[in-house]
Coordinates of C-alpha atoms (C1' of nucleotides) in Angstrom, one line a residue:
Chain Z
M1 CA -44.6 25.1 -9.7
K2 CA -41.8 22.9 -9.6
Q3 CA -39.5 22.4 -12.4
E4 CA -39.7 19.4 -14.0
A5 CA -35.6 18.6 -14.7
A6 CA -34.0 20.2 -11.4
S7 CA -30.5 19.7 -13.2
F8 CA -31.6 22.5 -16.3
P9 CA -31.1 26.3 -15.2
A10 CA -34.4 28.5 -15.0
Q11 CA -34.5 31.2 -17.5
G12 CA -36.3 33.6 -15.1
A13 CA -33.7 33.4 -12.3
Q14 CA -31.3 36.7 -12.0
A15 CA -28.2 36.4 -13.5
D16 CA -25.3 36.2 -11.0
S17 CA -26.7 34.1 -8.0
Q18 CA -28.0 31.8 -10.4
F19 CA -29.3 28.5 -8.1
A20 CA -28.0 30.2 -5.2
T21 CA -30.3 28.8 -2.4
R22 CA -30.2 25.6 -4.5
I23 CA -26.2 25.6 -3.8
L24 CA -26.6 26.9 -0.7
L25 CA -29.0 23.8 0.5
L26 CA -26.5 21.4 -1.3
D27 CA -23.6 23.0 0.9
A28 CA -25.0 23.2 4.2
A29 CA -26.5 19.4 3.5
E30 CA -23.1 18.1 2.7
R31 CA -21.7 19.3 5.9
L32 CA -24.3 18.0 8.3
F33 CA -24.9 14.5 6.5
S34 CA -21.1 14.3 6.3
Q35 CA -21.6 15.3 10.3
H36 CA -24.9 13.5 11.1
G37 CA -25.8 10.9 8.4
I38 CA -28.9 11.6 6.7
E39 CA -30.9 10.1 9.0
G40 CA -29.4 12.3 11.6
T41 CA -30.0 15.4 9.9
S42 CA -33.1 17.2 9.5
V43 CA -34.4 19.3 6.8
R44 CA -35.1 22.0 9.4
E45 CA -31.3 22.1 10.3
I46 CA -30.2 22.1 6.7
I47 CA -32.3 25.1 5.9
K48 CA -31.5 26.7 9.2
A49 CA -27.8 26.1 8.3
A50 CA -28.5 27.3 4.8
G51 CA -30.3 30.5 5.7
V52 CA -33.0 29.6 3.4
N53 CA -36.5 29.0 3.7
L54 CA -38.3 25.5 4.7
G55 CA -39.9 25.5 1.6
A56 CA -36.9 25.6 -0.7
V57 CA -36.1 21.9 -0.1
N58 CA -39.6 20.9 -1.3
Y59 CA -39.2 23.2 -4.3
H60 CA -35.4 22.4 -5.4
F61 CA -35.2 18.6 -5.0
G62 CA -39.1 17.5 -3.9
T63 CA -38.1 15.4 -0.9
K64 CA -34.8 15.1 1.4
Q65 CA -34.1 11.6 -0.2
R66 CA -33.6 13.5 -3.7
L67 CA -31.3 16.1 -2.1
A68 CA -29.2 13.4 -0.4
L69 CA -28.3 12.0 -3.8
E70 CA -27.7 15.4 -5.6
V71 CA -25.3 16.1 -2.4
F72 CA -23.3 12.9 -3.2
A73 CA -24.0 12.6 -7.1
R74 CA -22.5 16.5 -7.1
R75 CA -19.1 15.1 -5.3
L76 CA -18.3 11.8 -6.8
E77 CA -18.8 12.4 -10.3
P78 CA -16.1 14.8 -10.5
V79 CA -13.9 13.0 -8.2
N80 CA -14.7 9.5 -10.5
R81 CA -14.0 11.7 -13.5
K82 CA -10.8 12.7 -12.9
R83 CA -9.5 9.3 -11.6
I84 CA -10.3 8.2 -15.3
A85 CA -8.9 11.1 -16.7
L86 CA -5.6 10.6 -15.0
L87 CA -5.4 7.1 -15.9
D88 CA -6.0 8.3 -19.4
V89 CA -3.0 10.3 -19.2
L90 CA -1.2 7.5 -17.2
E91 CA -1.7 4.8 -20.1
A92 CA -1.3 7.5 -22.7
Q93 CA 2.0 8.7 -21.6
A94 CA 2.8 4.8 -21.1
G95 CA 2.4 4.1 -24.8
R96 CA 3.7 0.5 -25.1
R97 CA 5.6 0.6 -22.0
K98 CA 4.3 -1.2 -18.4
L99 CA 2.6 0.9 -16.5
K100 CA 3.9 1.3 -12.6
L101 CA 1.5 -0.1 -10.4
E102 CA 2.0 2.6 -8.0
R103 CA 1.3 5.4 -10.5
I104 CA -2.2 3.3 -11.3
I105 CA -3.0 3.7 -7.8
D106 CA -2.0 7.4 -7.1
A107 CA -4.6 8.0 -9.9
L108 CA -6.7 5.8 -8.1
I109 CA -6.0 7.7 -4.6
R110 CA -5.3 11.5 -5.5
P111 CA -8.4 12.6 -6.8
A112 CA -10.3 11.6 -3.5
V113 CA -7.8 12.8 -1.1
E114 CA -7.3 16.2 -3.2
T115 CA -9.1 19.2 -3.0
M116 CA -11.1 19.9 -6.1
E117 CA -10.0 23.0 -8.2
D118 CA -13.8 24.4 -8.3
G119 CA -13.1 27.2 -5.8
T120 CA -15.1 25.7 -3.0
P121 CA -13.5 26.0 0.6
A122 CA -15.2 23.5 2.1
C123 CA -13.3 21.0 1.0
D124 CA -13.2 18.9 4.3
D125 CA -16.7 17.8 3.9
F126 CA -15.9 16.7 0.6
M127 CA -13.6 14.4 1.5
R128 CA -15.9 13.5 4.6
L129 CA -18.6 12.9 2.2
T130 CA -16.7 10.6 -0.4
S131 CA -15.5 8.6 2.8
R132 CA -18.9 7.9 4.0
C133 CA -20.5 7.6 1.0
F134 CA -20.3 3.6 0.9
Q135 CA -21.8 3.4 4.3
E136 CA -25.3 5.0 4.0
P137 CA -27.7 3.0 5.0
D138 CA -30.3 4.4 2.4
P139 CA -30.6 2.0 0.4
E140 CA -31.3 4.2 -3.1
V141 CA -28.3 6.2 -1.9
K142 CA -25.9 2.8 -1.5
S143 CA -26.8 1.6 -5.1
F144 CA -26.7 5.1 -6.6
V145 CA -22.8 5.4 -5.0
E146 CA -22.0 1.7 -6.6
Q147 CA -23.2 2.2 -9.9
Q148 CA -21.2 5.4 -9.9
F149 CA -18.0 3.8 -8.6
A150 CA -18.6 0.5 -11.0
E151 CA -16.9 1.7 -13.8
V152 CA -14.0 3.1 -12.5
V153 CA -13.3 -0.3 -10.6
R154 CA -14.0 -1.9 -14.5
R155 CA -11.1 0.7 -15.9
F156 CA -8.9 0.2 -13.0
D157 CA -8.8 -3.2 -12.7
S158 CA -7.8 -4.3 -16.0
A159 CA -5.1 -1.5 -15.6
I160 CA -3.7 -3.1 -12.5
L161 CA -4.4 -6.7 -14.0
R162 CA -1.7 -5.5 -16.8
T163 CA 1.0 -5.2 -14.0
L164 CA -0.2 -8.4 -12.4
P165 CA -0.9 -10.5 -14.8
W166 CA -0.4 -13.5 -12.1
L167 CA -3.2 -12.1 -10.3
P168 CA -6.6 -13.8 -11.0
A169 CA -9.4 -11.1 -11.5
G170 CA -11.6 -12.9 -9.3
E171 CA -8.8 -12.1 -6.1
L172 CA -8.2 -8.5 -7.4
F173 CA -12.0 -7.6 -6.6
W174 CA -11.7 -8.4 -2.9
R175 CA -8.1 -6.1 -2.9
M176 CA -10.1 -3.2 -4.6
Q177 CA -12.7 -3.4 -1.7
F178 CA -9.8 -3.6 0.7
L179 CA -8.2 -0.7 -1.3
F180 CA -11.2 1.8 -1.0
G181 CA -11.7 0.5 2.8
A182 CA -8.5 1.8 3.7
L183 CA -8.5 4.8 2.1
H184 CA -11.9 6.1 3.3
H185 CA -11.0 5.1 6.9
G186 CA -7.8 6.5 6.7
Q187 CA -9.9 9.6 4.9
E188 CA -12.4 9.8 8.1
I189 CA -9.2 9.4 10.6
L190 CA -7.5 12.0 9.1
L191 CA -10.4 14.5 9.0
R192 CA -10.7 13.3 12.9
F193 CA -7.0 13.2 13.7
D194 CA -6.8 15.7 16.7
Q195 CA -10.2 14.1 18.0
V196 CA -9.2 10.5 18.0
P197 CA -7.1 9.4 20.9
Q198 CA -3.8 8.4 20.0
P199 CA -2.1 5.5 21.2
Q200 CA 0.6 5.8 23.9
L201 CA 3.6 4.9 22.4
D202 CA 7.2 6.4 22.5
V203 CA 6.0 8.1 19.3
S204 CA 3.0 9.9 18.9
P205 CA 2.0 9.7 15.4
V206 CA 2.4 12.6 12.8
K207 CA -0.7 14.5 11.4
P208 CA 0.6 14.2 7.5
D209 CA -0.6 17.1 5.1
R210 CA -2.4 15.6 1.9
E211 CA 0.1 14.5 0.2
G212 CA 2.0 12.6 2.7
F213 CA -1.3 11.2 3.2
I214 CA -1.5 10.1 -0.3
K215 CA 1.8 8.6 -0.3
R216 CA 1.2 6.4 2.4
V217 CA -2.0 5.0 1.5
V218 CA -0.5 4.6 -2.1
S219 CA 2.2 2.9 -0.6
F220 CA 0.2 0.6 1.8
V221 CA -2.0 -0.2 -0.6
T222 CA 0.4 -0.8 -3.4
S223 CA 2.0 -3.4 -1.0
G224 CA -1.1 -5.0 -0.3
L225 CA -2.6 -5.6 -4.1
A226 CA 1.2 -6.9 -5.2
A227 CA 0.6 -9.5 -2.1
P228 CA 1.5 -12.8 -3.2
M229 CA -1.2 -15.1 -3.8
P230 CA -2.2 -17.1 -0.4
D231 CA -3.4 -20.6 0.0
V232 CA -7.1 -20.5 -0.3
R233 CA -9.0 -23.8 -0.4
Chain E
M1 CA -39.4 1.8 39.1
K2 CA -36.3 1.9 37.1
Q3 CA -33.6 -0.5 38.4
E4 CA -30.2 1.4 39.3
A5 CA -27.5 -1.3 37.9
A6 CA -28.8 -2.6 34.6
S7 CA -25.7 -5.1 34.3
F8 CA -27.2 -7.0 37.6
P9 CA -29.6 -9.6 37.5
A10 CA -32.6 -8.7 39.5
Q11 CA -33.6 -11.2 42.0
G12 CA -37.6 -11.4 41.7
A13 CA -37.1 -12.3 37.6
Q14 CA -38.2 -15.6 36.9
A15 CA -35.5 -18.2 37.0
D16 CA -35.2 -19.7 33.0
S17 CA -36.1 -16.5 31.1
Q18 CA -34.2 -14.1 33.1
F19 CA -33.6 -10.9 31.3
A20 CA -35.3 -12.1 28.3
T21 CA -36.6 -8.8 27.0
R22 CA -33.4 -7.3 27.5
I23 CA -31.8 -9.5 25.5
L24 CA -34.6 -9.8 22.8
L25 CA -34.4 -6.2 22.5
L26 CA -30.6 -6.2 22.2
D27 CA -30.6 -8.5 19.7
A28 CA -33.5 -6.9 17.8
A29 CA -32.0 -3.3 18.1
E30 CA -28.3 -4.9 16.7
R31 CA -30.0 -6.2 13.7
L32 CA -31.8 -3.3 13.0
F33 CA -29.2 -0.4 14.0
S34 CA -26.4 -2.8 11.7
Q35 CA -28.7 -2.7 8.9
H36 CA -30.3 1.2 9.0
G37 CA -27.7 3.2 11.8
I38 CA -28.8 4.6 15.0
E39 CA -31.0 7.3 13.8
G40 CA -32.7 5.2 11.3
T41 CA -34.0 3.1 13.5
S42 CA -37.1 3.8 15.7
V43 CA -37.9 2.5 19.2
R44 CA -41.1 1.3 17.9
E45 CA -39.7 -0.7 15.3
I46 CA -36.7 -2.4 18.1
I47 CA -40.1 -3.2 20.0
K48 CA -41.8 -4.3 17.3
A49 CA -39.3 -6.9 15.7
A50 CA -38.4 -7.5 19.8
G51 CA -42.0 -8.2 20.2
V52 CA -42.3 -6.4 23.4
N53 CA -43.6 -3.4 24.7
L54 CA -42.9 -0.3 24.4
G55 CA -41.9 0.9 27.6
A56 CA -39.9 -2.0 28.2
V57 CA -37.0 0.0 26.5
N58 CA -37.6 2.9 28.7
Y59 CA -37.3 0.5 31.7
H60 CA -34.6 -1.4 30.7
F61 CA -32.1 1.3 29.2
G62 CA -33.4 4.2 30.1
T63 CA -33.0 5.9 26.4
K64 CA -32.6 4.9 23.2
Q65 CA -29.3 6.1 23.3
R66 CA -27.5 3.5 26.3
L67 CA -29.4 0.8 24.4
A68 CA -27.2 1.7 21.4
L69 CA -24.8 2.0 23.8
E70 CA -24.9 -1.4 25.1
V71 CA -25.4 -2.9 21.7
F72 CA -22.3 -1.8 20.7
A73 CA -20.4 -3.1 24.0
R74 CA -21.7 -6.3 24.0
R75 CA -20.2 -7.3 21.1
L76 CA -17.0 -5.1 20.6
E77 CA -15.9 -6.1 24.2
P78 CA -15.8 -10.1 23.5
V79 CA -14.2 -9.4 20.2
N80 CA -11.5 -7.2 21.7
R81 CA -10.8 -9.4 24.5
K82 CA -10.6 -12.8 22.1
R83 CA -8.2 -10.5 19.8
I84 CA -5.8 -10.2 23.1
A85 CA -6.4 -13.5 24.2
L86 CA -4.8 -14.7 21.0
L87 CA -1.9 -12.7 20.7
D88 CA -1.1 -13.9 24.3
V89 CA -1.1 -17.2 23.3
L90 CA 1.1 -16.5 20.5
E91 CA 3.4 -14.8 22.5
A92 CA 3.6 -17.6 25.0
Q93 CA 4.2 -20.2 22.1
A94 CA 6.9 -18.1 20.7
G95 CA 8.9 -17.8 24.0
R96 CA 12.0 -15.7 22.6
R97 CA 11.4 -16.7 19.0
K98 CA 10.3 -13.7 16.4
L99 CA 6.9 -13.8 16.0
K100 CA 5.6 -14.2 12.1
L101 CA 3.8 -10.9 11.4
E102 CA 0.8 -12.7 9.5
R103 CA 0.3 -14.9 12.9
I104 CA -0.1 -11.9 14.6
I105 CA -2.5 -10.1 12.0
D106 CA -4.5 -13.2 12.2
A107 CA -5.0 -13.0 15.5
L108 CA -6.3 -9.4 15.1
I109 CA -8.5 -10.1 12.3
R110 CA -10.1 -13.5 12.8
P111 CA -12.0 -12.7 16.4
A112 CA -13.7 -10.4 14.1
V113 CA -14.8 -12.5 11.1
E114 CA -15.5 -15.8 13.3
T115 CA -18.7 -16.3 14.5
M116 CA -18.7 -16.1 18.5
E117 CA -19.0 -19.5 19.9
D118 CA -21.8 -17.8 22.9
G119 CA -24.3 -19.7 20.8
T120 CA -25.9 -16.9 19.2
P121 CA -27.1 -17.5 15.9
A122 CA -27.3 -13.9 14.2
C123 CA -23.5 -14.0 13.4
D124 CA -24.2 -11.7 10.2
D125 CA -25.4 -8.7 12.5
F126 CA -22.5 -8.8 14.7
M127 CA -19.9 -8.3 11.8
R128 CA -22.2 -6.2 10.5
L129 CA -22.2 -4.3 13.1
T130 CA -18.5 -4.3 14.6
S131 CA -18.0 -3.1 10.8
R132 CA -20.3 -0.5 11.2
C133 CA -19.4 0.4 14.6
F134 CA -16.5 3.5 13.4
Q135 CA -18.7 5.0 11.4
E136 CA -21.5 5.7 13.8
P137 CA -22.2 9.4 13.6
D138 CA -23.7 9.6 17.5
P139 CA -20.5 11.3 19.5
E140 CA -21.1 9.4 22.3
V141 CA -20.8 6.2 20.6
K142 CA -18.3 6.9 18.7
S143 CA -15.9 7.8 21.7
F144 CA -16.9 4.7 23.5
V145 CA -15.9 2.5 20.3
E146 CA -12.5 4.2 19.8
Q147 CA -11.8 3.9 23.9
Q148 CA -12.5 0.0 23.0
F149 CA -10.2 -0.3 20.8
A150 CA -7.5 1.6 22.1
E151 CA -6.1 -1.3 24.2
V152 CA -6.3 -3.6 21.3
V153 CA -4.4 -1.0 19.1
R154 CA -1.9 -0.5 21.9
R155 CA -1.0 -4.3 22.2
F156 CA -1.0 -5.2 18.7
D157 CA 1.0 -2.1 18.1
S158 CA 4.1 -3.1 20.0
A159 CA 3.8 -6.8 18.8
I160 CA 4.2 -5.6 15.2
L161 CA 6.8 -3.2 15.7
R162 CA 8.9 -6.3 17.3
T163 CA 8.7 -7.9 13.5
L164 CA 9.0 -4.7 11.7
P165 CA 11.9 -2.9 13.9
W166 CA 13.0 -0.7 10.9
L167 CA 9.3 1.0 10.8
P168 CA 8.6 4.1 12.7
A169 CA 6.0 3.9 15.4
G170 CA 4.1 6.6 14.0
E171 CA 4.3 5.5 10.7
L172 CA 2.6 1.8 12.3
F173 CA -0.4 4.4 13.5
W174 CA -1.6 4.9 9.5
R175 CA -1.3 1.3 8.6
M176 CA -2.9 0.1 11.6
Q177 CA -5.8 2.4 10.1
F178 CA -5.9 1.1 7.0
L179 CA -5.9 -2.4 8.2
F180 CA -9.1 -1.8 10.1
G181 CA -10.5 0.3 7.2
A182 CA -9.5 -2.8 4.8
L183 CA -10.9 -5.2 7.3
H184 CA -14.0 -3.4 7.9
H185 CA -15.2 -2.6 4.5
G186 CA -14.4 -6.0 3.5
Q187 CA -16.6 -7.4 5.7
E188 CA -19.0 -5.1 4.8
I189 CA -19.0 -6.4 1.1
L190 CA -18.9 -9.8 2.3
L191 CA -22.4 -9.4 4.0
R192 CA -23.9 -7.8 1.1
F193 CA -21.8 -9.7 -1.5
D194 CA -25.1 -10.6 -3.1
Q195 CA -26.4 -7.1 -3.8
V196 CA -23.3 -5.6 -4.5
P197 CA -23.3 -4.8 -8.2
Q198 CA -20.4 -7.3 -9.4
P199 CA -17.4 -5.5 -12.1
Q200 CA -17.5 -6.8 -15.6
L201 CA -14.5 -9.0 -15.9
D202 CA -13.4 -12.0 -17.6
V203 CA -13.9 -13.9 -14.4
S204 CA -16.4 -12.9 -11.8
P205 CA -15.4 -12.6 -8.4
V206 CA -16.0 -15.7 -6.1
K207 CA -17.6 -15.5 -2.2
P208 CA -15.3 -16.8 -0.4
D209 CA -16.4 -18.5 2.9
R210 CA -15.3 -17.3 6.3
E211 CA -11.8 -18.8 6.2
G212 CA -11.0 -17.6 2.7
F213 CA -12.5 -14.1 3.8
I214 CA -10.0 -14.1 6.5
K215 CA -6.6 -15.4 4.2
R216 CA -7.6 -12.8 1.5
V217 CA -7.5 -9.9 4.4
V218 CA -4.5 -11.1 6.3
S219 CA -2.7 -11.6 2.9
F220 CA -3.2 -7.9 2.1
V221 CA -2.6 -6.1 5.0
T222 CA 0.4 -7.9 6.2
S223 CA 2.1 -6.9 3.0
G224 CA 0.3 -3.6 3.6
L225 CA 1.9 -3.3 7.2
A226 CA 5.2 -4.3 6.0
A227 CA 5.7 -1.8 3.1
P228 CA 8.5 -0.1 2.5
M229 CA 9.0 2.9 3.8
P230 CA 7.8 5.8 1.2
D231 CA 10.0 8.8 1.2
V232 CA 7.4 11.1 3.1
R233 CA 9.2 14.6 3.8
Chain L
dT1 C1' -47.6 48.4 -17.6
dC2 C1' -49.1 43.9 -17.6
dT3 C1' -48.4 39.4 -17.9
dT4 C1' -45.7 35.2 -17.3
dG5 C1' -42.7 32.1 -14.8
dT6 C1' -39.6 31.4 -11.5
dT7 C1' -38.5 31.5 -6.8
dT8 C1' -39.2 32.4 -1.7
dC9 C1' -41.9 32.7 2.2
dA10 C1' -44.8 31.5 6.2
dT11 C1' -47.9 28.6 7.7
dA12 C1' -50.5 24.2 8.3
dC13 C1' -50.7 18.8 8.3
dG14 C1' -50.5 14.5 9.7
dT15 C1' -46.9 11.4 11.1
dT16 C1' -43.9 9.9 13.6
dT17 C1' -40.2 10.6 17.3
dG18 C1' -38.3 9.6 22.0
dT19 C1' -39.9 8.9 26.6
dA20 C1' -43.2 8.9 30.6
dC21 C1' -46.3 7.3 34.0
dG22 C1' -49.6 4.5 36.5
dA23 C1' -51.8 0.7 36.0
dA24 C1' -51.8 -4.4 36.0
dA25 C1' -49.4 -9.0 36.0
dC26 C1' -46.1 -11.5 37.6
dG27 C1' -42.8 -14.4 41.0
dT28 C1' -41.1 -15.2 45.7
dA29 C1' -40.6 -14.9 50.3
dC30 C1' -43.0 -14.3 54.4
Chain G
dG1 C1' -52.7 -15.9 51.4
dT2 C1' -50.9 -11.7 51.5
dA3 C1' -47.5 -8.1 51.3
dC4 C1' -43.3 -6.6 48.0
dG5 C1' -40.2 -6.1 44.7
dT6 C1' -39.9 -7.1 39.7
dT7 C1' -41.2 -6.7 35.3
dT8 C1' -44.8 -5.7 31.5
dC9 C1' -48.4 -3.4 29.4
dG10 C1' -51.2 0.5 27.8
dT11 C1' -51.7 4.9 26.8
dA12 C1' -50.3 9.6 27.0
dC13 C1' -48.0 13.8 25.7
dA14 C1' -45.3 17.6 23.4
dA15 C1' -41.8 18.0 20.2
dA16 C1' -40.0 17.4 16.3
dC17 C1' -40.4 15.2 11.4
dG18 C1' -41.4 15.2 6.1
dT19 C1' -44.1 17.4 3.1
dA20 C1' -47.9 20.1 0.8
dT21 C1' -50.4 24.3 -0.2
dG22 C1' -51.0 29.1 -1.2
dA23 C1' -49.8 34.0 -1.2
dA24 C1' -46.2 37.0 -1.8
dA25 C1' -41.8 38.9 -4.2
dC26 C1' -39.3 39.1 -8.2
dA27 C1' -37.2 39.6 -12.6
dA28 C1' -38.2 39.7 -17.4
dG29 C1' -40.5 40.1 -22.1
dA30 C1' -44.4 41.9 -24.8

DNA sequence: TCTTGTTTCATACGTTTGTACGAAACGTAC
DNA sequence: GTACGTTTCGTACAAACGTATGAAACAAGA
């Protein structure tokens, strides 16, 4: 029988490997989805990579789509929670003083780039997944992702607006979109750095470590966010 | 029998509708690919949308993958040609004078956003396609796209470096990546603007027209590119 | 030990997939 | 008008697809 609430642990499961195959499936699906997209990955490839039986997907997730949804949820939620937590800390530290824009952006960028501390080793897969999450064609996945980001954007928007009081809120919307685009594409390139054809220049670009990458993104988008208003219309 | 050189017109075809089904297929595939990705679109959906026979794909393109490749090539090449052409004009006008960074970026952004003047009406599909082109999981498509962009990046890199002589070339590489990320994600959001959940703010964001969008992107990424060097290492 | 609930496994089903192939239809040149 | 190269069409096929199902394996409680 299928279990009704997939997110609740079962009592009858063995103690040490609770939900082992569930997690094996999520890990394998994450890797494959991040490389070939959802449609480009078959259930059979996933179960083969996970080393479990074909029926396991149907049993644990019902359908492939729900598996995909849980794959995204598992990564997005912690990242976005951490973003808000970092902003909370920042605002608490600042008290009444004005926050530096750069610090706010760092709190937004860092959780997406840094390896999460839950001990899972496949950190590249997370990053690729989060950087791909906006582009997923599946409408259900897309709306889930956008919903996930809604709260983060709301919190950071108001924090940023306080540091840029001259910027209309409607303008910040677009600048935030540019921010996420820059971040996610940058992550994608960072991960595929060795395969991406480098431009023939006098100096070849360096592959920064995580901290260097964060600094570069933060620097770029901080300047972009604080850009003077263009004379639109 | 299949024709050997697919890019050459056949003599026996009727005069007015030369390659009619070829173009119908490219148009339909473009729209569907841009919405659901390559893997997410079946050959049968394409031929149904194009109103042609199933065999047509095999006859005109051989395989689905080659069709996809031609779909991308048809749009990317003109956009990138136009980028370089605009830069040529700009540099010719400037003569010995120094170019303004903003103008260079405009030449890079504008062709991707503006409707091409070849009379085709499906301008949204182009834009969505060009904004998705970097994310396509198919490795053959991916390498094609990256190769396509290589020359553009090379030309614009050196033009930009002349306006920002203090910026190391290796740093510009990353800023260019952020630029493309911001542009493409911004385009994606612009196209889906009405479906994207807007943040609850005092002021709701406006949907700019093409020119307004270009100005906003250019403003953002120009500031980002010219950002002061962060103290990395 | 027997029961119960959970998880795994093997297998099967009905679709849909990409591609292939031969016959028909077409326009053009001789 | 007949022959020819090009394009269309209908259909076929094997493979892969997502999903369903029922029996086996398992752990734990009574």
